[in-house]
């Protein structure tokens, strides 16, 4: 039994209220994508330990379900206050662990503080309903059902590397307010940040077994946890590849999947181009494009394309590139594989005739922001999610073709439409096959109480404070039959 980590920065898992070393004796070293420096080590947990954790979770959940909602909320408020207090320390860890610039790291922590508070509020305002039998033909006023939401049991939360704190909390907090116990499997790169969040929740007073963690490579331990009979719900954010795999093997366990995207920005000829360019550059390049909601393609017509390219180029050239500690916007990608893929996509496009406007430079895992014009549908970058700072422009004849190409993607997370004509925006928004259309704004997840969802290969189910609580609870009806 030890603390969150020892003096050598070897981190433990929280198991039944105790920070515990794995009996496997295996640890994984986490180094910073920013400069290769040591961040810490995490445990590679064994299958037997997973079994134990699931057992503790069952016990923890039944106690937690009995805790009154206002007390559950009080723990989340306390956690929010503690996280706010530890904001500097935790955002520094986050910055180094995933090479996210300091400002964005702080903002991820602050957003999580707000998320915890808002979720506590939302959980307190959830009310049950009563339904009278008389509403349906043949029914009677003497039949009355009261319906409340009850927990599902143990939620397995699996988070990705790019928002290790926020995308862990956005699963954990609604699950807890719904009365569930949670087992968190964070991304390996990002696990240390996520463990700090869990420590905050523990310090805020969450009872043993209500929140526990499982660290270790998804490729090694993932299938075992996902198929564990003790898991009642899987809340996953990550790649479409892994999400699909989970949906194939998780027999009858309900799922919420937030997966990849290929968000398009449709720029109409009447758009405010300066405004669109500002939005698109921010949307495409913040955190080096490693966001599911990053703008991943621009679709526009020849009439405005040249002007837009000039504006985009000027802005991209001003982006700061380099070390996250120096407030660079574009920082080294998460690993070498990611940088190799970015280079491959760029080269493929250039080889097939795309025009390189700026970028296509690499130093280690640092890929410079790249703008490719005249991208055509035979190029990989037209369809693949780069998860890196590469932005293709596809030129089309008209907006019908733009919508057709936008919808031809296997993904359906979000799209942006830039125009001054609200009627056109409305009509195009109706046709786009995505979870959300942003009119005159970059694609983005927040505000976090809005519904956030992907269709097609971008996901299944809906996140967002209230939506997430509802996804991780179910209605329970008790029907009263009055006899006369
Ligand atoms: N739509 C959305 O809301 C979002 C989508 N994403 C998408 O996520 C991707 C990037 O994140 P990334 O972390 O690389 O995604 P991955 O799919 O590689 O990993 C996501 C999580 O799944 C785990 N995992 C891997 N294999 C398994 C398995 N067999 N069973 C269970 N868990 C497993 C990973 O663990 P480990 O790290 O140990 O491999 C990690 O915790 C992009 O495609 C992006 O679009 C990201 C954020 C938001
Ligand atoms: O991982 C992601 O990309 C996030 O879910 C997107 O969130 P953001 O739009 O707030 O960056």
XYZ file of C-alpha atoms and ligand atoms in Angstrom:
543
model
C 0.000 0.000 0.000
C 1.502 3.352 -1.043
C 0.484 6.795 -2.256
C -0.409 7.977 -5.727
C 3.262 7.627 -6.640
C 6.581 7.020 -4.902
C 9.729 9.174 -4.823
C 10.773 7.694 -8.192
C 7.502 8.808 -9.781
C 6.220 5.276 -10.130
C 2.461 5.714 -10.150
C -0.012 3.233 -8.708
C -3.599 2.316 -9.390
C -6.418 3.258 -7.082
C -7.945 -0.056 -6.037
C -10.639 -0.141 -3.401
C -9.486 3.134 -1.897
C -5.760 2.282 -1.816
C -3.043 3.333 -4.265
C -1.645 -0.053 -5.128
C 1.372 -1.416 -7.009
C 0.631 -4.111 -9.518
C 1.637 -7.618 -8.498
C 2.647 -8.083 -12.148
C 5.803 -6.090 -11.382
C 5.515 -4.584 -14.881
C 5.716 -0.853 -15.328
C 5.532 1.357 -18.395
C 7.807 4.384 -18.662
C 6.152 7.584 -19.820
C 8.396 10.147 -21.481
C 7.429 13.567 -22.753
C 6.732 13.987 -26.469
C 8.049 17.529 -25.950
C 11.665 16.618 -25.230
C 11.872 12.924 -24.357
C 12.267 13.705 -20.643
C 11.024 11.283 -18.005
C 7.487 11.971 -16.737
C 6.910 8.878 -14.622
C 6.106 5.197 -14.694
C 2.718 3.534 -14.565
C 1.645 0.032 -13.624
C 0.769 -2.575 -16.242
C -2.026 -4.256 -14.411
C -2.755 -8.001 -14.502
C -6.009 -9.763 -15.385
C -6.355 -11.045 -11.802
C -6.186 -7.459 -10.568
C -8.875 -6.470 -13.047
C -11.097 -9.214 -11.574
C -10.445 -7.857 -8.089
C -11.201 -4.284 -9.149
C -14.493 -5.319 -10.698
C -15.445 -7.127 -7.465
C -14.664 -4.051 -5.383
C -16.627 -1.978 -7.840
C -19.769 -4.023 -7.246
C -19.540 -3.479 -3.512
C -18.656 0.206 -3.892
C -21.522 0.806 -6.291
C -24.234 -0.563 -4.047
C -23.081 1.718 -1.225
C -22.741 4.699 -3.552
C -26.185 4.218 -5.052
C -27.617 4.635 -1.554
C -25.870 7.997 -0.981
C -28.368 10.884 -1.376
C -27.912 12.913 -4.536
C -27.096 16.134 -2.697
C -24.228 14.332 -0.938
C -22.926 12.988 -4.227
C -23.048 16.531 -5.591
C -21.200 17.847 -2.519
C -18.291 15.508 -3.276
C -18.102 16.756 -6.861
C -18.148 20.383 -5.669
C -15.290 19.566 -3.305
C -13.406 17.843 -6.139
C -13.893 20.919 -8.328
C -12.436 23.128 -5.589
C -9.441 20.813 -5.078
C -8.771 20.584 -8.803
C -8.848 24.357 -9.015
C -6.348 24.551 -6.159
C -4.020 22.069 -7.902
C -4.493 23.640 -11.336
C -0.883 24.781 -11.776
C 0.723 21.516 -10.707
C -1.638 19.334 -12.720
C -1.529 21.450 -15.862
C 2.284 21.304 -15.790
C 2.138 17.518 -15.693
C -0.422 17.507 -18.484
C 1.697 19.865 -20.557
C 4.736 17.599 -20.371
C 2.920 14.279 -20.622
C 1.101 15.032 -23.874
C 2.992 18.118 -25.121
C -0.048 20.363 -24.900
C 0.837 24.051 -24.655
C 0.587 25.570 -21.190
C -2.389 27.816 -21.940
C -4.441 24.939 -23.359
C -3.361 22.675 -20.492
C -4.578 25.208 -17.930
C -7.749 25.669 -19.891
C -8.361 21.899 -19.948
C -8.092 21.800 -16.152
C -10.323 24.868 -15.691
C -12.907 23.461 -18.072
C -12.912 20.286 -15.996
C -13.478 22.275 -12.815
C -16.520 23.846 -14.461
C -17.634 20.488 -15.767
C -17.586 18.933 -12.301
C -19.656 21.782 -10.871
C -22.147 21.823 -13.721
C -22.584 18.045 -13.543
C -23.262 18.220 -9.813
C -25.895 20.892 -10.491
C -27.449 18.884 -13.322
C -27.523 15.700 -11.249
C -29.385 17.530 -8.489
C -31.991 18.842 -10.889
C -32.855 15.503 -12.431
C -36.394 14.630 -11.522
C -38.452 11.542 -12.082
C -41.818 11.640 -13.851
C -45.253 10.244 -13.279
C -47.411 9.043 -16.172
C -51.112 8.345 -16.083
C -52.441 5.252 -17.889
C -55.378 7.224 -19.289
C -53.208 8.846 -21.989
C -53.152 5.680 -24.100
C -56.335 4.268 -25.651
C -57.900 1.690 -23.376
C -55.839 2.890 -20.396
C -57.225 4.123 -17.136
C -56.668 6.829 -14.574
C -56.389 4.071 -12.004
C -53.080 3.025 -13.485
C -50.197 5.333 -12.700
C -46.498 4.818 -13.288
C -43.767 6.713 -11.541
C -40.514 6.585 -13.373
C -37.109 7.448 -12.041
C -33.614 6.971 -13.352
C -31.419 4.388 -11.708
C -27.737 3.529 -12.166
C -26.478 0.917 -14.596
C -23.833 -0.430 -12.194
C -20.150 -0.337 -13.099
C -19.123 2.024 -15.882
C -15.855 1.385 -17.680
C -14.530 4.783 -18.794
C -11.836 4.650 -21.477
C -10.259 7.978 -22.344
C -7.895 9.074 -25.144
C -4.508 10.762 -24.928
C -5.532 14.211 -26.141
C -7.730 15.326 -23.219
C -6.634 12.983 -20.424
C -8.231 15.064 -17.689
C -11.293 16.500 -19.353
C -12.335 13.420 -21.302
C -11.880 11.281 -18.194
C -13.904 13.657 -16.018
C -16.620 14.022 -18.629
C -17.280 10.308 -18.259
C -16.617 9.912 -14.532
C -18.670 12.810 -13.144
C -21.969 12.053 -14.941
C -21.552 8.354 -14.191
C -21.128 9.153 -10.497
C -24.088 11.522 -10.383
C -26.123 8.715 -11.914
C -25.132 6.471 -8.996
C -22.640 4.267 -10.829
C -19.193 3.123 -9.809
C -16.450 3.865 -12.334
C -13.355 2.037 -13.477
C -11.125 4.375 -15.465
C -8.791 3.034 -18.128
C -6.871 6.128 -19.255
C -4.742 6.295 -22.392
C -1.233 5.116 -21.587
C 0.206 8.452 -22.706
C -1.953 10.659 -20.502
C -2.404 8.171 -17.664
C -0.365 10.178 -15.175
C -2.510 13.273 -15.668
C -5.655 11.168 -15.358
C -4.394 9.558 -12.131
C -3.967 13.032 -10.657
C -7.624 13.721 -11.439
C -8.615 10.497 -9.695
C -6.540 11.498 -6.657
C -8.541 14.721 -6.531
C -11.790 12.745 -6.542
C -10.513 10.469 -3.806
C -9.384 13.427 -1.694
C -12.814 14.980 -2.157
C -14.291 12.021 -0.319
C -15.381 9.424 -2.869
C -15.726 6.167 -0.964
C -13.522 3.144 -1.677
C -14.458 1.143 -4.754
C -16.515 3.944 -6.311
C -13.698 5.184 -8.513
C -10.836 2.853 -9.416
C -8.212 2.812 -12.135
C -6.685 0.332 -14.512
C -3.480 1.331 -16.259
C -1.639 -0.692 -18.862
C -1.561 -0.888 -22.624
C -4.986 -1.088 -24.221
C -3.596 -3.575 -26.734
C -2.696 -5.937 -23.869
C -5.349 -5.501 -21.184
C -8.110 -3.728 -23.148
C -9.978 -6.720 -24.524
C -10.017 -8.389 -21.132
C -11.651 -5.434 -19.378
C -14.027 -4.624 -22.189
C -15.390 -8.172 -22.244
C -15.488 -8.546 -18.464
C -18.916 -9.760 -17.339
C -18.840 -7.300 -14.429
C -18.877 -4.233 -16.685
C -22.345 -2.765 -17.191
C -21.560 0.121 -19.530
C -18.581 1.199 -21.630
C -18.012 4.886 -22.225
C -15.217 5.172 -24.784
C -13.521 8.050 -26.548
C -10.782 7.275 -29.024
C -10.106 6.148 -32.545
C -12.721 4.634 -34.804
C -10.484 1.583 -35.204
C -10.469 0.763 -31.489
C -14.108 1.833 -31.039
C -15.216 -0.554 -33.784
C -13.195 -3.334 -32.251
C -14.775 -2.732 -28.847
C -18.255 -2.736 -30.337
C -17.521 -6.065 -31.997
C -16.309 -7.849 -28.878
C -18.453 -6.289 -26.131
C -21.363 -8.635 -26.390
C -24.552 -6.869 -25.189
C -22.755 -4.378 -22.969
C -24.241 -0.962 -23.784
C -21.785 1.491 -25.295
C -21.225 5.191 -25.771
C -18.600 5.767 -28.446
C -17.027 9.095 -29.395
C -14.654 8.377 -32.257
C -12.716 9.987 -35.068
C -13.797 12.798 -37.352
C -13.098 14.541 -40.648
C -14.840 17.816 -39.910
C -15.332 19.986 -42.982
C -15.515 23.776 -43.096
C -17.727 24.829 -45.997
C -16.879 28.389 -46.970
C -19.556 30.042 -49.105
C -18.835 32.840 -51.537
C -20.611 35.434 -49.395
C -18.738 34.510 -46.207
C -16.729 37.005 -44.179
C -13.448 35.473 -45.305
C -11.234 37.145 -42.682
C -13.503 35.858 -39.955
C -13.670 32.381 -41.520
C -9.875 32.265 -41.845
C -9.409 33.191 -38.160
C -11.816 30.483 -37.081
C -10.472 27.827 -39.394
C -6.854 28.337 -38.410
C -7.721 28.140 -34.729
C -9.945 25.138 -35.331
C -7.438 23.263 -37.445
C -4.163 23.893 -35.633
C -4.799 24.220 -31.908
C -3.046 21.412 -30.056
C -1.417 20.585 -33.388
C -4.691 19.323 -34.858
C -4.859 16.479 -32.334
C -8.548 17.024 -31.630
C -11.427 14.960 -32.896
C -13.242 18.204 -33.676
C -10.341 19.888 -35.466
C -11.229 21.380 -38.826
C -9.828 18.648 -41.068
C -10.756 19.921 -44.532
C -11.945 23.118 -46.184
C -14.413 22.856 -49.028
C -14.919 25.975 -51.096
C -15.301 27.279 -54.654
C -12.704 28.792 -57.008
C -14.334 32.193 -56.692
C -13.074 32.706 -53.140
C -10.423 29.995 -52.810
C -7.408 32.105 -53.845
C -8.335 34.911 -51.492
C -8.973 32.467 -48.653
C -5.651 30.698 -49.260
C -3.785 34.005 -48.956
C -5.523 34.782 -45.670
C -4.949 31.308 -44.268
C -1.284 31.305 -45.275
C -0.646 34.625 -43.535
C -2.204 33.331 -40.320
C -0.509 29.928 -40.438
C 2.895 31.521 -40.892
C 2.326 33.430 -37.655
C 1.526 30.314 -35.595
C 4.134 29.610 -32.963
C 5.720 26.215 -33.411
C 7.884 24.341 -30.919
C 7.992 23.613 -27.221
C 4.728 23.579 -25.217
C 6.561 25.358 -22.367
C 7.111 28.330 -24.676
C 3.420 28.635 -25.453
C 3.762 27.206 -28.943
C 0.422 26.334 -30.510
C 1.882 23.631 -32.712
C 3.947 21.251 -30.592
C 5.518 17.817 -31.132
C 2.953 15.152 -31.964
C 2.207 12.419 -29.465
C 4.574 9.893 -31.045
C 6.692 9.097 -34.052
C 3.972 7.038 -35.711
C 1.685 10.080 -35.706
C 4.393 12.249 -37.302
C 5.189 9.557 -39.901
C 1.511 9.414 -40.853
C 1.338 13.206 -41.212
C 4.343 13.172 -43.531
C 2.883 10.300 -45.544
C -0.437 12.120 -46.061
C 1.306 15.312 -47.152
C 3.639 13.538 -49.542
C 0.829 11.477 -51.036
C -1.118 14.666 -51.751
C 1.896 16.446 -53.282
C 2.732 13.415 -55.423
C -0.816 13.394 -56.742
C -0.753 17.090 -57.660
C -1.804 19.072 -54.571
C -0.234 22.496 -54.188
C 1.816 22.960 -51.029
C 1.108 26.459 -49.708
C 3.052 26.306 -46.467
C 4.593 23.698 -44.152
C 5.684 20.149 -44.962
C 8.581 20.455 -42.576
C 9.393 18.015 -39.786
C 11.871 17.973 -36.908
C 11.534 14.716 -34.977
C 7.875 14.493 -34.039
C 7.321 18.198 -34.586
C 5.321 18.628 -37.777
C 4.960 22.195 -38.990
C 1.492 23.498 -39.820
C 0.797 22.555 -43.396
C -1.728 23.907 -45.879
C -2.433 21.979 -49.063
C -4.518 23.521 -51.841
C -6.226 21.853 -54.828
C -6.619 18.577 -52.994
C -8.649 16.077 -54.991
C -10.743 13.114 -53.965
C -8.135 10.557 -55.041
C -5.740 11.803 -52.341
C -5.589 10.127 -48.906
C -5.750 13.496 -47.122
C -9.212 14.089 -48.619
C -10.615 11.264 -46.445
C -8.201 10.209 -43.699
C -8.143 11.801 -40.257
C -4.605 13.217 -39.943
C -4.711 14.021 -36.194
C -1.879 16.434 -36.953
C -1.522 20.021 -38.242
C -2.359 19.358 -41.882
C -5.184 21.169 -43.588
C -6.370 20.326 -47.103
C -8.487 22.585 -49.326
C -10.838 20.896 -51.744
C -12.172 23.154 -54.514
C -15.668 22.465 -55.834
C -18.036 23.880 -58.470
C -20.804 24.784 -56.066
C -22.229 24.104 -52.629
C -24.200 21.065 -53.789
C -20.915 19.432 -54.631
C -19.463 20.671 -51.329
C -22.247 18.974 -49.392
C -21.864 15.810 -51.458
C -18.121 15.617 -50.695
C -18.655 16.507 -47.042
C -21.159 13.663 -46.741
C -19.054 11.185 -48.705
C -16.734 10.866 -45.688
C -17.109 7.761 -43.540
C -17.111 10.149 -40.555
C -19.927 12.369 -39.312
C -18.833 14.335 -36.264
C -19.285 18.050 -37.084
C -19.193 20.532 -39.954
C -18.905 24.302 -40.181
C -20.715 26.536 -42.631
C -19.393 30.061 -43.149
C -21.848 32.461 -44.812
C -23.673 35.709 -44.168
C -26.876 34.206 -45.518
C -28.707 32.446 -42.711
C -31.154 30.864 -45.158
C -28.377 29.194 -47.104
C -26.717 28.147 -43.852
C -29.929 26.590 -42.647
C -30.539 24.658 -45.863
C -26.983 23.333 -45.978
C -27.041 22.440 -42.280
C -30.150 20.344 -42.897
C -28.291 18.297 -45.518
C -25.049 17.641 -43.651
C -24.779 14.158 -42.139
C -23.097 15.045 -38.861
C -23.871 15.269 -35.163
C -23.553 19.071 -35.071
C -23.347 21.857 -37.632
C -21.605 25.043 -36.542
C -22.815 28.101 -38.397
C -20.099 30.734 -38.591
C -17.870 29.015 -36.070
C -15.096 26.454 -36.031
C -16.057 22.906 -35.155
C -15.728 22.270 -31.430
C -17.174 20.147 -28.626
C -18.179 22.761 -26.107
C -20.028 24.252 -24.357
C -20.087 20.976 -22.482
C -23.800 20.952 -21.694
C -24.627 20.883 -25.422
C -25.206 17.458 -26.951
C -21.988 16.121 -28.451
C -22.218 13.177 -30.791
C -20.915 11.654 -33.946
C -22.853 9.739 -36.570
C -21.585 7.083 -39.007
C -17.992 6.096 -38.069
C -17.746 9.015 -35.610
C -19.666 7.382 -32.825
C -22.719 6.074 -31.114
C -24.719 7.717 -28.349
C -24.614 11.283 -27.038
C -22.385 13.056 -24.537
C -22.980 16.387 -22.809
C -23.668 16.871 -19.124
C -27.354 15.873 -18.961
C -27.102 13.550 -21.964
C -24.214 11.702 -20.340
C -26.096 11.235 -17.069
C -29.052 9.902 -19.027
C -26.829 7.590 -21.077
C -25.413 6.046 -17.909
C -28.734 5.548 -16.128
C -31.932 3.817 -17.114
C -35.562 4.460 -16.414
C -37.162 2.276 -13.777
C -40.939 2.285 -13.757
C -43.118 1.308 -10.839
C -46.753 1.023 -11.890
C -49.478 1.435 -9.331
C -52.870 -0.066 -10.065
C -55.569 1.378 -7.876
C -58.223 -1.183 -7.115
C -61.757 -0.144 -6.249
N -15.196 12.008 -30.966
C -14.544 12.357 -29.873
O -15.107 12.853 -28.901
C -13.062 12.176 -29.765
C -12.387 11.294 -30.570
N -11.049 11.118 -30.422
C -10.370 10.217 -31.345
O -9.369 9.477 -30.641
C -8.254 9.233 -31.463
C -6.984 9.651 -30.751
O -6.929 9.178 -29.452
P -6.088 7.859 -29.083
O -5.861 7.897 -27.630
O -4.919 7.741 -29.987
O -7.118 6.727 -29.490
P -6.983 5.134 -29.298
O -8.193 4.580 -29.924
O -5.676 4.649 -29.736
O -7.035 4.925 -27.709
C -8.123 5.356 -26.949
C -8.168 4.586 -25.652
O -8.469 3.220 -25.915
C -7.520 2.392 -25.274
N -7.452 1.124 -25.984
C -6.649 0.751 -26.999
N -6.940 -0.524 -27.383
C -7.952 -0.956 -26.601
C -8.707 -2.156 -26.499
N -8.477 -3.200 -27.274
N -9.672 -2.229 -25.573
C -9.922 -1.193 -24.752
N -9.243 -0.038 -24.788
C -8.276 0.093 -25.712
C -6.270 3.223 -25.293
O -5.317 2.732 -24.375
P -3.735 2.841 -24.719
O -3.419 4.274 -24.722
O -3.130 2.084 -23.605
O -3.542 2.192 -26.060
C -6.851 4.557 -24.890
O -7.124 4.587 -23.523
C -8.520 10.013 -32.731
O -9.015 9.162 -33.725
C -9.602 11.000 -32.322
O -10.395 11.450 -33.380
C -10.347 11.771 -29.479
C -10.981 12.653 -28.644
C -12.376 12.966 -28.775
O -10.834 15.110 -28.291
C -11.376 16.012 -28.825
O -10.997 16.399 -29.884
C -12.398 16.746 -28.034
O -13.491 15.982 -27.712
C -12.739 18.000 -28.738
O -12.923 18.949 -27.801
P -12.727 20.473 -28.193
O -13.495 20.714 -29.432
O -13.266 21.195 -27.028
O -11.274 20.661 -28.419
